[in-house]
Amino acid sequence: MASPVLSRAGIPTARRIVVKVGSSSISGPNTDQIAPLVDALAAAHARGTEVILVSSGAIATGMPFLKLDSRPTDLATQQAAAAVGQNVLIYRYQESLDRFRIVAAQVLLTAGDLENPTHRGNAQRAMDRLLDLRILPIVNENDTVATHEIRFGDNDRLAALVSQLVRADLLVLLSDIDSLYDIPPEKPGAHRISEVPFDDDLARVEFGDIGRAGVGTGGAGTKVAAAKLAATSGTPVLLAATRQVAAALDGAEIGTWFAAAPA
Ligand code: GLU
């Protein structure tokens, strides 16, 4: 069971965390954000936290190799770009993790796998074993056989399902969005929402298109839906900006904290 008591300040003591990063944070002009992200994950790993990274960005990373200037619109080319980009993405993560002598594992899953009892059991056993071995699993959607996250949400929902699978103490959703706001943050008078109690339906929040970056598919709405899904199964969620990952994993008072359902 996930710990019912984990708070933002307690993040450094978490036993097992899932960190999800969005496409635009780690591809194209932001490829250099991989190193500071890995620095923060390695720091958590070094203090004994088990870390699972859910990373989007296969399509965005594959685009230049297919000589595409913009994200392809047809599914088959998106899948082709993902298949090429996944390889490069994992290579980039491993190259960065080498600085800490951490070994990555590539885990490609679909939501359907997590609903099928045999596949779910296999994935759970493999993940537990990888974490026992101090390996850092890097999860993405298996885009050649499933396209849910390509179409709706840049792996936000997948990250919530993975948090359930591994019974994580915490899910951290990193993207260009630094927190949830009551109205779209580009509008005057927008206020950051620091905490979302479990029973808050967020009816007062007006969702805009902010965070819908050119190469990803997740906006604030898909993040809130994913956060609610994880929180309902007992995992609190922190929504924060990718560039703030170190502070987020240190338990700083940043981002938006979604409290989990009481145990
Ligand atoms: N699995 C896809 C990727 O890694 C999902 C994200 C997206 O829609 O760009 O690229």
PDB file of N, CA and C in Angstrom, residues 50-143:
ATOM      1  N   GLU A  50      13.200   4.365  -4.441  1.00  0.00           N
ATOM      2  CA  GLU A  50      13.059   3.632  -5.705  1.00  0.00           C
ATOM      3  C   GLU A  50      12.375   4.573  -6.698  1.00  0.00           C
ATOM      4  N   VAL A  51      12.982   4.756  -7.847  1.00  0.00           N
ATOM      5  CA  VAL A  51      12.508   5.747  -8.819  1.00  0.00           C
ATOM      6  C   VAL A  51      12.116   5.058 -10.120  1.00  0.00           C
ATOM      7  N   ILE A  52      10.917   5.379 -10.585  1.00  0.00           N
ATOM      8  CA  ILE A  52      10.469   4.937 -11.912  1.00  0.00           C
ATOM      9  C   ILE A  52      10.222   6.208 -12.713  1.00  0.00           C
ATOM     10  N   LEU A  53      10.785   6.295 -13.903  1.00  0.00           N
ATOM     11  CA  LEU A  53      10.553   7.455 -14.771  1.00  0.00           C
ATOM     12  C   LEU A  53       9.570   7.042 -15.863  1.00  0.00           C
ATOM     13  N   VAL A  54       8.500   7.815 -16.017  1.00  0.00           N
ATOM     14  CA  VAL A  54       7.615   7.648 -17.174  1.00  0.00           C
ATOM     15  C   VAL A  54       7.941   8.804 -18.097  1.00  0.00           C
ATOM     16  N   SER A  55       8.516   8.516 -19.246  1.00  0.00           N
ATOM     17  CA  SER A  55       8.934   9.602 -20.145  1.00  0.00           C
ATOM     18  C   SER A  55       8.220   9.517 -21.475  1.00  0.00           C
ATOM     19  N   SER A  56       7.594  10.628 -21.853  1.00  0.00           N
ATOM     20  CA  SER A  56       7.114  10.810 -23.212  1.00  0.00           C
ATOM     21  C   SER A  56       8.296  11.330 -24.021  1.00  0.00           C
ATOM     22  N   GLY A  57       8.037  11.677 -25.248  1.00  0.00           N
ATOM     23  CA  GLY A  57       9.073  12.312 -26.045  1.00  0.00           C
ATOM     24  C   GLY A  57       9.614  11.452 -27.159  1.00  0.00           C
ATOM     25  N   ALA A  58       9.063  10.241 -27.322  1.00  0.00           N
ATOM     26  CA  ALA A  58       9.566   9.390 -28.402  1.00  0.00           C
ATOM     27  C   ALA A  58       9.257  10.011 -29.765  1.00  0.00           C
ATOM     28  N   ILE A  59       8.036  10.484 -29.947  1.00  0.00           N
ATOM     29  CA  ILE A  59       7.676  11.074 -31.247  1.00  0.00           C
ATOM     30  C   ILE A  59       8.527  12.318 -31.496  1.00  0.00           C
ATOM     31  N   ALA A  60       8.586  13.195 -30.500  1.00  0.00           N
ATOM     32  CA  ALA A  60       9.321  14.450 -30.661  1.00  0.00           C
ATOM     33  C   ALA A  60      10.803  14.185 -30.915  1.00  0.00           C
ATOM     34  N   THR A  61      11.360  13.185 -30.232  1.00  0.00           N
ATOM     35  CA  THR A  61      12.782  12.870 -30.412  1.00  0.00           C
ATOM     36  C   THR A  61      13.032  12.247 -31.786  1.00  0.00           C
ATOM     37  N   GLY A  62      12.059  11.500 -32.293  1.00  0.00           N
ATOM     38  CA  GLY A  62      12.223  10.828 -33.585  1.00  0.00           C
ATOM     39  C   GLY A  62      12.057  11.746 -34.779  1.00  0.00           C
ATOM     40  N   MET A  63      11.353  12.869 -34.589  1.00  0.00           N
ATOM     41  CA  MET A  63      11.009  13.735 -35.728  1.00  0.00           C
ATOM     42  C   MET A  63      12.207  14.139 -36.603  1.00  0.00           C
ATOM     43  N   PRO A  64      13.318  14.639 -36.032  1.00  0.00           N
ATOM     44  CA  PRO A  64      14.420  15.045 -36.912  1.00  0.00           C
ATOM     45  C   PRO A  64      15.014  13.879 -37.702  1.00  0.00           C
ATOM     46  N   PHE A  65      14.942  12.674 -37.137  1.00  0.00           N
ATOM     47  CA  PHE A  65      15.500  11.508 -37.844  1.00  0.00           C
ATOM     48  C   PHE A  65      14.645  11.131 -39.042  1.00  0.00           C
ATOM     49  N   LEU A  66      13.367  11.524 -39.007  1.00  0.00           N
ATOM     50  CA  LEU A  66      12.476  11.306 -40.152  1.00  0.00           C
ATOM     51  C   LEU A  66      12.358  12.580 -40.992  1.00  0.00           C
ATOM     52  N   LYS A  67      13.236  13.538 -40.701  1.00  0.00           N
ATOM     53  CA  LYS A  67      13.268  14.826 -41.422  1.00  0.00           C
ATOM     54  C   LYS A  67      11.926  15.555 -41.358  1.00  0.00           C
ATOM     55  N   LEU A  68      11.298  15.500 -40.189  1.00  0.00           N
ATOM     56  CA  LEU A  68      10.013  16.181 -39.988  1.00  0.00           C
ATOM     57  C   LEU A  68      10.258  17.445 -39.172  1.00  0.00           C
ATOM     58  N   ASP A  69       9.718  18.574 -39.636  1.00  0.00           N
ATOM     59  CA  ASP A  69       9.874  19.837 -38.908  1.00  0.00           C
ATOM     60  C   ASP A  69       8.781  20.026 -37.868  1.00  0.00           C
ATOM     61  N   SER A  70       7.648  19.382 -38.093  1.00  0.00           N
ATOM     62  CA  SER A  70       6.567  19.513 -37.121  1.00  0.00           C
ATOM     63  C   SER A  70       6.002  18.124 -36.844  1.00  0.00           C
ATOM     64  N   ARG A  71       5.235  18.046 -35.754  1.00  0.00           N
ATOM     65  CA  ARG A  71       4.699  16.760 -35.326  1.00  0.00           C
ATOM     66  C   ARG A  71       3.799  16.185 -36.426  1.00  0.00           C
ATOM     67  N   PRO A  72       4.020  14.917 -36.837  1.00  0.00           N
ATOM     68  CA  PRO A  72       3.168  14.349 -37.885  1.00  0.00           C
ATOM     69  C   PRO A  72       1.720  14.248 -37.409  1.00  0.00           C
ATOM     70  N   THR A  73       0.795  14.347 -38.352  1.00  0.00           N
ATOM     71  CA  THR A  73      -0.621  14.316 -37.964  1.00  0.00           C
ATOM     72  C   THR A  73      -1.237  12.932 -38.155  1.00  0.00           C
ATOM     73  N   ASP A  74      -0.643  12.108 -39.017  1.00  0.00           N
ATOM     74  CA  ASP A  74      -1.242  10.772 -39.191  1.00  0.00           C
ATOM     75  C   ASP A  74      -0.617   9.787 -38.215  1.00  0.00           C
ATOM     76  N   LEU A  75      -1.446   8.878 -37.774  1.00  0.00           N
ATOM     77  CA  LEU A  75      -1.056   7.964 -36.704  1.00  0.00           C
ATOM     78  C   LEU A  75       0.130   7.081 -37.087  1.00  0.00           C
ATOM     79  N   ALA A  76       0.143   6.597 -38.344  1.00  0.00           N
ATOM     80  CA  ALA A  76       1.223   5.684 -38.747  1.00  0.00           C
ATOM     81  C   ALA A  76       2.575   6.389 -38.696  1.00  0.00           C
ATOM     82  N   THR A  77       2.639   7.638 -39.139  1.00  0.00           N
ATOM     83  CA  THR A  77       3.917   8.365 -39.092  1.00  0.00           C
ATOM     84  C   THR A  77       4.274   8.724 -37.650  1.00  0.00           C
ATOM     85  N   GLN A  78       3.261   9.012 -36.818  1.00  0.00           N
ATOM     86  CA  GLN A  78       3.532   9.239 -35.386  1.00  0.00           C
ATOM     87  C   GLN A  78       4.150   7.982 -34.777  1.00  0.00           C
ATOM     88  N   GLN A  79       3.601   6.840 -35.135  1.00  0.00           N
ATOM     89  CA  GLN A  79       4.127   5.580 -34.595  1.00  0.00           C
ATOM     90  C   GLN A  79       5.547   5.319 -35.092  1.00  0.00           C
ATOM     91  N   ALA A  80       5.780   5.612 -36.380  1.00  0.00           N
ATOM     92  CA  ALA A  80       7.130   5.436 -36.938  1.00  0.00           C
ATOM     93  C   ALA A  80       8.117   6.350 -36.215  1.00  0.00           C
ATOM     94  N   ALA A  81       7.723   7.606 -35.999  1.00  0.00           N
ATOM     95  CA  ALA A  81       8.600   8.552 -35.298  1.00  0.00           C
ATOM     96  C   ALA A  81       8.852   8.070 -33.865  1.00  0.00           C
ATOM     97  N   ALA A  82       7.816   7.533 -33.236  1.00  0.00           N
ATOM     98  CA  ALA A  82       7.968   7.038 -31.860  1.00  0.00           C
ATOM     99  C   ALA A  82       8.936   5.852 -31.810  1.00  0.00           C
ATOM    100  N   ALA A  83       8.827   4.963 -32.788  1.00  0.00           N
ATOM    101  CA  ALA A  83       9.689   3.774 -32.785  1.00  0.00           C
ATOM    102  C   ALA A  83      11.155   4.166 -32.946  1.00  0.00           C
ATOM    103  N   VAL A  84      11.408   5.173 -33.801  1.00  0.00           N
ATOM    104  CA  VAL A  84      12.778   5.657 -33.986  1.00  0.00           C
ATOM    105  C   VAL A  84      13.217   6.455 -32.751  1.00  0.00           C
ATOM    106  N   GLY A  85      12.356   7.340 -32.297  1.00  0.00           N
ATOM    107  CA  GLY A  85      12.723   8.241 -31.202  1.00  0.00           C
ATOM    108  C   GLY A  85      12.895   7.526 -29.871  1.00  0.00           C
ATOM    109  N   GLN A  86      12.166   6.466 -29.635  1.00  0.00           N
ATOM    110  CA  GLN A  86      12.274   5.737 -28.363  1.00  0.00           C
ATOM    111  C   GLN A  86      13.698   5.235 -28.141  1.00  0.00           C
ATOM    112  N   ASN A  87      14.263   4.726 -29.215  1.00  0.00           N
ATOM    113  CA  ASN A  87      15.632   4.222 -29.178  1.00  0.00           C
ATOM    114  C   ASN A  87      16.617   5.331 -28.794  1.00  0.00           C
ATOM    115  N   VAL A  88      16.461   6.488 -29.430  1.00  0.00           N
ATOM    116  CA  VAL A  88      17.379   7.605 -29.174  1.00  0.00           C
ATOM    117  C   VAL A  88      17.159   8.148 -27.761  1.00  0.00           C
ATOM    118  N   LEU A  89      15.897   8.211 -27.363  1.00  0.00           N
ATOM    119  CA  LEU A  89      15.553   8.743 -26.039  1.00  0.00           C
ATOM    120  C   LEU A  89      16.206   7.914 -24.928  1.00  0.00           C
ATOM    121  N   ILE A  90      16.062   6.599 -25.025  1.00  0.00           N
ATOM    122  CA  ILE A  90      16.648   5.730 -23.993  1.00  0.00           C
ATOM    123  C   ILE A  90      18.174   5.855 -24.002  1.00  0.00           C
ATOM    124  N   TYR A  91      18.739   5.963 -25.191  1.00  0.00           N
ATOM    125  CA  TYR A  91      20.195   6.138 -25.296  1.00  0.00           C
ATOM    126  C   TYR A  91      20.618   7.412 -24.560  1.00  0.00           C
ATOM    127  N   ARG A  92      19.840   8.494 -24.768  1.00  0.00           N
ATOM    128  CA  ARG A  92      20.199   9.775 -24.105  1.00  0.00           C
ATOM    129  C   ARG A  92      20.085   9.650 -22.586  1.00  0.00           C
ATOM    130  N   TYR A  93      19.029   9.010 -22.126  1.00  0.00           N
ATOM    131  CA  TYR A  93      18.898   8.826 -20.665  1.00  0.00           C
ATOM    132  C   TYR A  93      20.056   7.986 -20.129  1.00  0.00           C
ATOM    133  N   GLN A  94      20.365   6.880 -20.829  1.00  0.00           N
ATOM    134  CA  GLN A  94      21.423   6.010 -20.302  1.00  0.00           C
ATOM    135  C   GLN A  94      22.762   6.721 -20.283  1.00  0.00           C
ATOM    136  N   GLU A  95      23.026   7.498 -21.315  1.00  0.00           N
ATOM    137  CA  GLU A  95      24.288   8.244 -21.373  1.00  0.00           C
ATOM    138  C   GLU A  95      24.392   9.181 -20.166  1.00  0.00           C
ATOM    139  N   SER A  96      23.283   9.818 -19.808  1.00  0.00           N
ATOM    140  CA  SER A  96      23.284  10.738 -18.677  1.00  0.00           C
ATOM    141  C   SER A  96      23.374   9.975 -17.346  1.00  0.00           C
ATOM    142  N   LEU A  97      22.660   8.850 -17.260  1.00  0.00           N
ATOM    143  CA  LEU A  97      22.686   8.039 -16.029  1.00  0.00           C
ATOM    144  C   LEU A  97      24.056   7.415 -15.787  1.00  0.00           C
ATOM    145  N   ASP A  98      24.828   7.217 -16.865  1.00  0.00           N
ATOM    146  CA  ASP A  98      26.178   6.639 -16.728  1.00  0.00           C
ATOM    147  C   ASP A  98      27.028   7.454 -15.756  1.00  0.00           C
ATOM    148  N   ARG A  99      26.772   8.773 -15.678  1.00  0.00           N
ATOM    149  CA  ARG A  99      27.545   9.634 -14.774  1.00  0.00           C
ATOM    150  C   ARG A  99      27.388   9.186 -13.328  1.00  0.00           C
ATOM    151  N   PHE A 100      26.274   8.490 -13.039  1.00  0.00           N
ATOM    152  CA  PHE A 100      25.989   8.033 -11.667  1.00  0.00           C
ATOM    153  C   PHE A 100      26.071   6.512 -11.549  1.00  0.00           C
ATOM    154  N   ARG A 101      26.498   5.871 -12.606  1.00  0.00           N
ATOM    155  CA  ARG A 101      26.567   4.403 -12.666  1.00  0.00           C
ATOM    156  C   ARG A 101      25.214   3.767 -12.394  1.00  0.00           C
ATOM    157  N   ILE A 102      24.163   4.416 -12.875  1.00  0.00           N
ATOM    158  CA  ILE A 102      22.814   3.853 -12.757  1.00  0.00           C
ATOM    159  C   ILE A 102      22.443   3.245 -14.109  1.00  0.00           C
ATOM    160  N   VAL A 103      21.851   2.051 -14.051  1.00  0.00           N
ATOM    161  CA  VAL A 103      21.431   1.354 -15.273  1.00  0.00           C
ATOM    162  C   VAL A 103      19.938   1.577 -15.474  1.00  0.00           C
ATOM    163  N   ALA A 104      19.562   1.914 -16.701  1.00  0.00           N
ATOM    164  CA  ALA A 104      18.145   2.101 -17.032  1.00  0.00           C
ATOM    165  C   ALA A 104      17.577   0.822 -17.636  1.00  0.00           C
ATOM    166  N   ALA A 105      16.263   0.653 -17.486  1.00  0.00           N
ATOM    167  CA  ALA A 105      15.543  -0.424 -18.178  1.00  0.00           C
ATOM    168  C   ALA A 105      14.439   0.222 -18.993  1.00  0.00           C
ATOM    169  N   GLN A 106      14.236  -0.249 -20.207  1.00  0.00           N
ATOM    170  CA  GLN A 106      13.137   0.269 -21.022  1.00  0.00           C
ATOM    171  C   GLN A 106      11.913  -0.613 -20.816  1.00  0.00           C
ATOM    172  N   VAL A 107      10.800  -0.009 -20.416  1.00  0.00           N
ATOM    173  CA  VAL A 107       9.554  -0.751 -20.194  1.00  0.00           C
ATOM    174  C   VAL A 107       8.465  -0.095 -21.033  1.00  0.00           C
ATOM    175  N   LEU A 108       7.975  -0.793 -22.042  1.00  0.00           N
ATOM    176  CA  LEU A 108       6.924  -0.253 -22.908  1.00  0.00           C
ATOM    177  C   LEU A 108       5.615  -0.951 -22.567  1.00  0.00           C
ATOM    178  N   LEU A 109       4.611  -0.167 -22.184  1.00  0.00           N
ATOM    179  CA  LEU A 109       3.348  -0.723 -21.700  1.00  0.00           C
ATOM    180  C   LEU A 109       2.173  -0.062 -22.411  1.00  0.00           C
ATOM    181  N   THR A 110       1.040  -0.710 -22.333  1.00  0.00           N
ATOM    182  CA  THR A 110      -0.208  -0.088 -22.782  1.00  0.00           C
ATOM    183  C   THR A 110      -1.191  -0.130 -21.610  1.00  0.00           C
ATOM    184  N   ALA A 111      -2.192   0.729 -21.676  1.00  0.00           N
ATOM    185  CA  ALA A 111      -3.226   0.685 -20.640  1.00  0.00           C
ATOM    186  C   ALA A 111      -3.880  -0.691 -20.645  1.00  0.00           C
ATOM    187  N   GLY A 112      -4.054  -1.271 -21.840  1.00  0.00           N
ATOM    188  CA  GLY A 112      -4.649  -2.610 -21.951  1.00  0.00           C
ATOM    189  C   GLY A 112      -3.827  -3.658 -21.217  1.00  0.00           C
ATOM    190  N   ASP A 113      -2.500  -3.545 -21.284  1.00  0.00           N
ATOM    191  CA  ASP A 113      -1.642  -4.486 -20.546  1.00  0.00           C
ATOM    192  C   ASP A 113      -1.971  -4.436 -19.060  1.00  0.00           C
ATOM    193  N   LEU A 114      -2.267  -3.229 -18.585  1.00  0.00           N
ATOM    194  CA  LEU A 114      -2.476  -3.066 -17.143  1.00  0.00           C
ATOM    195  C   LEU A 114      -3.884  -3.522 -16.730  1.00  0.00           C
ATOM    196  N   GLU A 115      -4.747  -3.775 -17.713  1.00  0.00           N
ATOM    197  CA  GLU A 115      -6.082  -4.306 -17.408  1.00  0.00           C
ATOM    198  C   GLU A 115      -6.113  -5.819 -17.540  1.00  0.00           C
ATOM    199  N   ASN A 116      -5.186  -6.373 -18.309  1.00  0.00           N
ATOM    200  CA  ASN A 116      -5.140  -7.819 -18.516  1.00  0.00           C
ATOM    201  C   ASN A 116      -4.400  -8.450 -17.329  1.00  0.00           C
ATOM    202  N   PRO A 117      -5.076  -9.335 -16.553  1.00  0.00           N
ATOM    203  CA  PRO A 117      -4.446  -9.826 -15.319  1.00  0.00           C
ATOM    204  C   PRO A 117      -3.084 -10.486 -15.534  1.00  0.00           C
ATOM    205  N   THR A 118      -2.933 -11.244 -16.630  1.00  0.00           N
ATOM    206  CA  THR A 118      -1.639 -11.910 -16.859  1.00  0.00           C
ATOM    207  C   THR A 118      -0.558 -10.883 -17.174  1.00  0.00           C
ATOM    208  N   HIS A 119      -0.854  -9.958 -18.091  1.00  0.00           N
ATOM    209  CA  HIS A 119       0.137  -8.942 -18.453  1.00  0.00           C
ATOM    210  C   HIS A 119       0.452  -8.055 -17.242  1.00  0.00           C
ATOM    211  N   ARG A 120      -0.604  -7.720 -16.480  1.00  0.00           N
ATOM    212  CA  ARG A 120      -0.412  -6.855 -15.317  1.00  0.00           C
ATOM    213  C   ARG A 120       0.518  -7.526 -14.296  1.00  0.00           C
ATOM    214  N   GLY A 121       0.247  -8.796 -14.043  1.00  0.00           N
ATOM    215  CA  GLY A 121       1.075  -9.538 -13.082  1.00  0.00           C
ATOM    216  C   GLY A 121       2.519  -9.619 -13.557  1.00  0.00           C
ATOM    217  N   ASN A 122       2.696  -9.856 -14.856  1.00  0.00           N
ATOM    218  CA  ASN A 122       4.061  -9.920 -15.408  1.00  0.00           C
ATOM    219  C   ASN A 122       4.772  -8.579 -15.253  1.00  0.00           C
ATOM    220  N   ALA A 123       4.057  -7.502 -15.593  1.00  0.00           N
ATOM    221  CA  ALA A 123       4.672  -6.170 -15.508  1.00  0.00           C
ATOM    222  C   ALA A 123       5.030  -5.838 -14.062  1.00  0.00           C
ATOM    223  N   GLN A 124       4.124  -6.181 -13.143  1.00  0.00           N
ATOM    224  CA  GLN A 124       4.359  -5.880 -11.724  1.00  0.00           C
ATOM    225  C   GLN A 124       5.584  -6.637 -11.196  1.00  0.00           C
ATOM    226  N   ARG A 125       5.666  -7.912 -11.555  1.00  0.00           N
ATOM    227  CA  ARG A 125       6.798  -8.720 -11.079  1.00  0.00           C
ATOM    228  C   ARG A 125       8.107  -8.178 -11.657  1.00  0.00           C
ATOM    229  N   ALA A 126       8.095  -7.856 -12.944  1.00  0.00           N
ATOM    230  CA  ALA A 126       9.319  -7.342 -13.585  1.00  0.00           C
ATOM    231  C   ALA A 126       9.746  -6.012 -12.952  1.00  0.00           C
ATOM    232  N   MET A 127       8.776  -5.139 -12.701  1.00  0.00           N
ATOM    233  CA  MET A 127       9.112  -3.830 -12.108  1.00  0.00           C
ATOM    234  C   MET A 127       9.682  -4.014 -10.706  1.00  0.00           C
ATOM    235  N   ASP A 128       9.047  -4.871  -9.911  1.00  0.00           N
ATOM    236  CA  ASP A 128       9.548  -5.094  -8.548  1.00  0.00           C
ATOM    237  C   ASP A 128      10.991  -5.609  -8.585  1.00  0.00           C
ATOM    238  N   ARG A 129      11.238  -6.518  -9.527  1.00  0.00           N
ATOM    239  CA  ARG A 129      12.582  -7.100  -9.605  1.00  0.00           C
ATOM    240  C   ARG A 129      13.606  -6.050 -10.046  1.00  0.00           C
ATOM    241  N   LEU A 130      13.226  -5.242 -11.039  1.00  0.00           N
ATOM    242  CA  LEU A 130      14.131  -4.175 -11.495  1.00  0.00           C
ATOM    243  C   LEU A 130      14.482  -3.239 -10.338  1.00  0.00           C
ATOM    244  N   LEU A 131      13.469  -2.885  -9.549  1.00  0.00           N
ATOM    245  CA  LEU A 131      13.714  -1.954  -8.435  1.00  0.00           C
ATOM    246  C   LEU A 131      14.567  -2.616  -7.357  1.00  0.00           C
ATOM    247  N   ASP A 132      14.333  -3.912  -7.103  1.00  0.00           N
ATOM    248  CA  ASP A 132      15.198  -4.650  -6.159  1.00  0.00           C
ATOM    249  C   ASP A 132      16.651  -4.588  -6.614  1.00  0.00           C
ATOM    250  N   LEU A 133      16.838  -4.619  -7.923  1.00  0.00           N
ATOM    251  CA  LEU A 133      18.193  -4.625  -8.489  1.00  0.00           C
ATOM    252  C   LEU A 133      18.774  -3.210  -8.614  1.00  0.00           C
ATOM    253  N   ARG A 134      18.033  -2.216  -8.117  1.00  0.00           N
ATOM    254  CA  ARG A 134      18.457  -0.793  -8.129  1.00  0.00           C
ATOM    255  C   ARG A 134      18.569  -0.237  -9.552  1.00  0.00           C
ATOM    256  N   ILE A 135      17.789  -0.818 -10.448  1.00  0.00           N
ATOM    257  CA  ILE A 135      17.747  -0.334 -11.835  1.00  0.00           C
ATOM    258  C   ILE A 135      16.647   0.714 -11.945  1.00  0.00           C
ATOM    259  N   LEU A 136      16.792   1.646 -12.857  1.00  0.00           N
ATOM    260  CA  LEU A 136      15.806   2.718 -13.010  1.00  0.00           C
ATOM    261  C   LEU A 136      14.935   2.422 -14.248  1.00  0.00           C
ATOM    262  N   PRO A 137      13.704   1.931 -14.025  1.00  0.00           N
ATOM    263  CA  PRO A 137      12.840   1.654 -15.179  1.00  0.00           C
ATOM    264  C   PRO A 137      12.384   2.961 -15.831  1.00  0.00           C
ATOM    265  N   ILE A 138      12.433   2.997 -17.149  1.00  0.00           N
ATOM    266  CA  ILE A 138      11.925   4.146 -17.916  1.00  0.00           C
ATOM    267  C   ILE A 138      10.776   3.631 -18.777  1.00  0.00           C
ATOM    268  N   VAL A 139       9.578   4.127 -18.466  1.00  0.00           N
ATOM    269  CA  VAL A 139       8.350   3.604 -19.067  1.00  0.00           C
ATOM    270  C   VAL A 139       7.848   4.570 -20.139  1.00  0.00           C
ATOM    271  N   ASN A 140       7.359   4.017 -21.221  1.00  0.00           N
ATOM    272  CA  ASN A 140       6.615   4.813 -22.200  1.00  0.00           C
ATOM    273  C   ASN A 140       5.478   3.942 -22.706  1.00  0.00           C
ATOM    274  N   GLU A 141       4.531   4.572 -23.375  1.00  0.00           N
ATOM    275  CA  GLU A 141       3.494   3.780 -24.033  1.00  0.00           C
ATOM    276  C   GLU A 141       4.137   3.005 -25.186  1.00  0.00           C
ATOM    277  N   ASN A 142       3.672   1.792 -25.394  1.00  0.00           N
ATOM    278  CA  ASN A 142       4.147   0.972 -26.510  1.00  0.00           C
ATOM    279  C   ASN A 142       3.410   1.432 -27.773  1.00  0.00           C
ATOM    280  N   ASP A 143       3.952   2.468 -28.388  1.00  0.00           N
ATOM    281  CA  ASP A 143       3.191   3.199 -29.412  1.00  0.00           C
ATOM    282  C   ASP A 143       2.928   2.418 -30.694  1.00  0.00           C
TER     283      ASP A 143
END
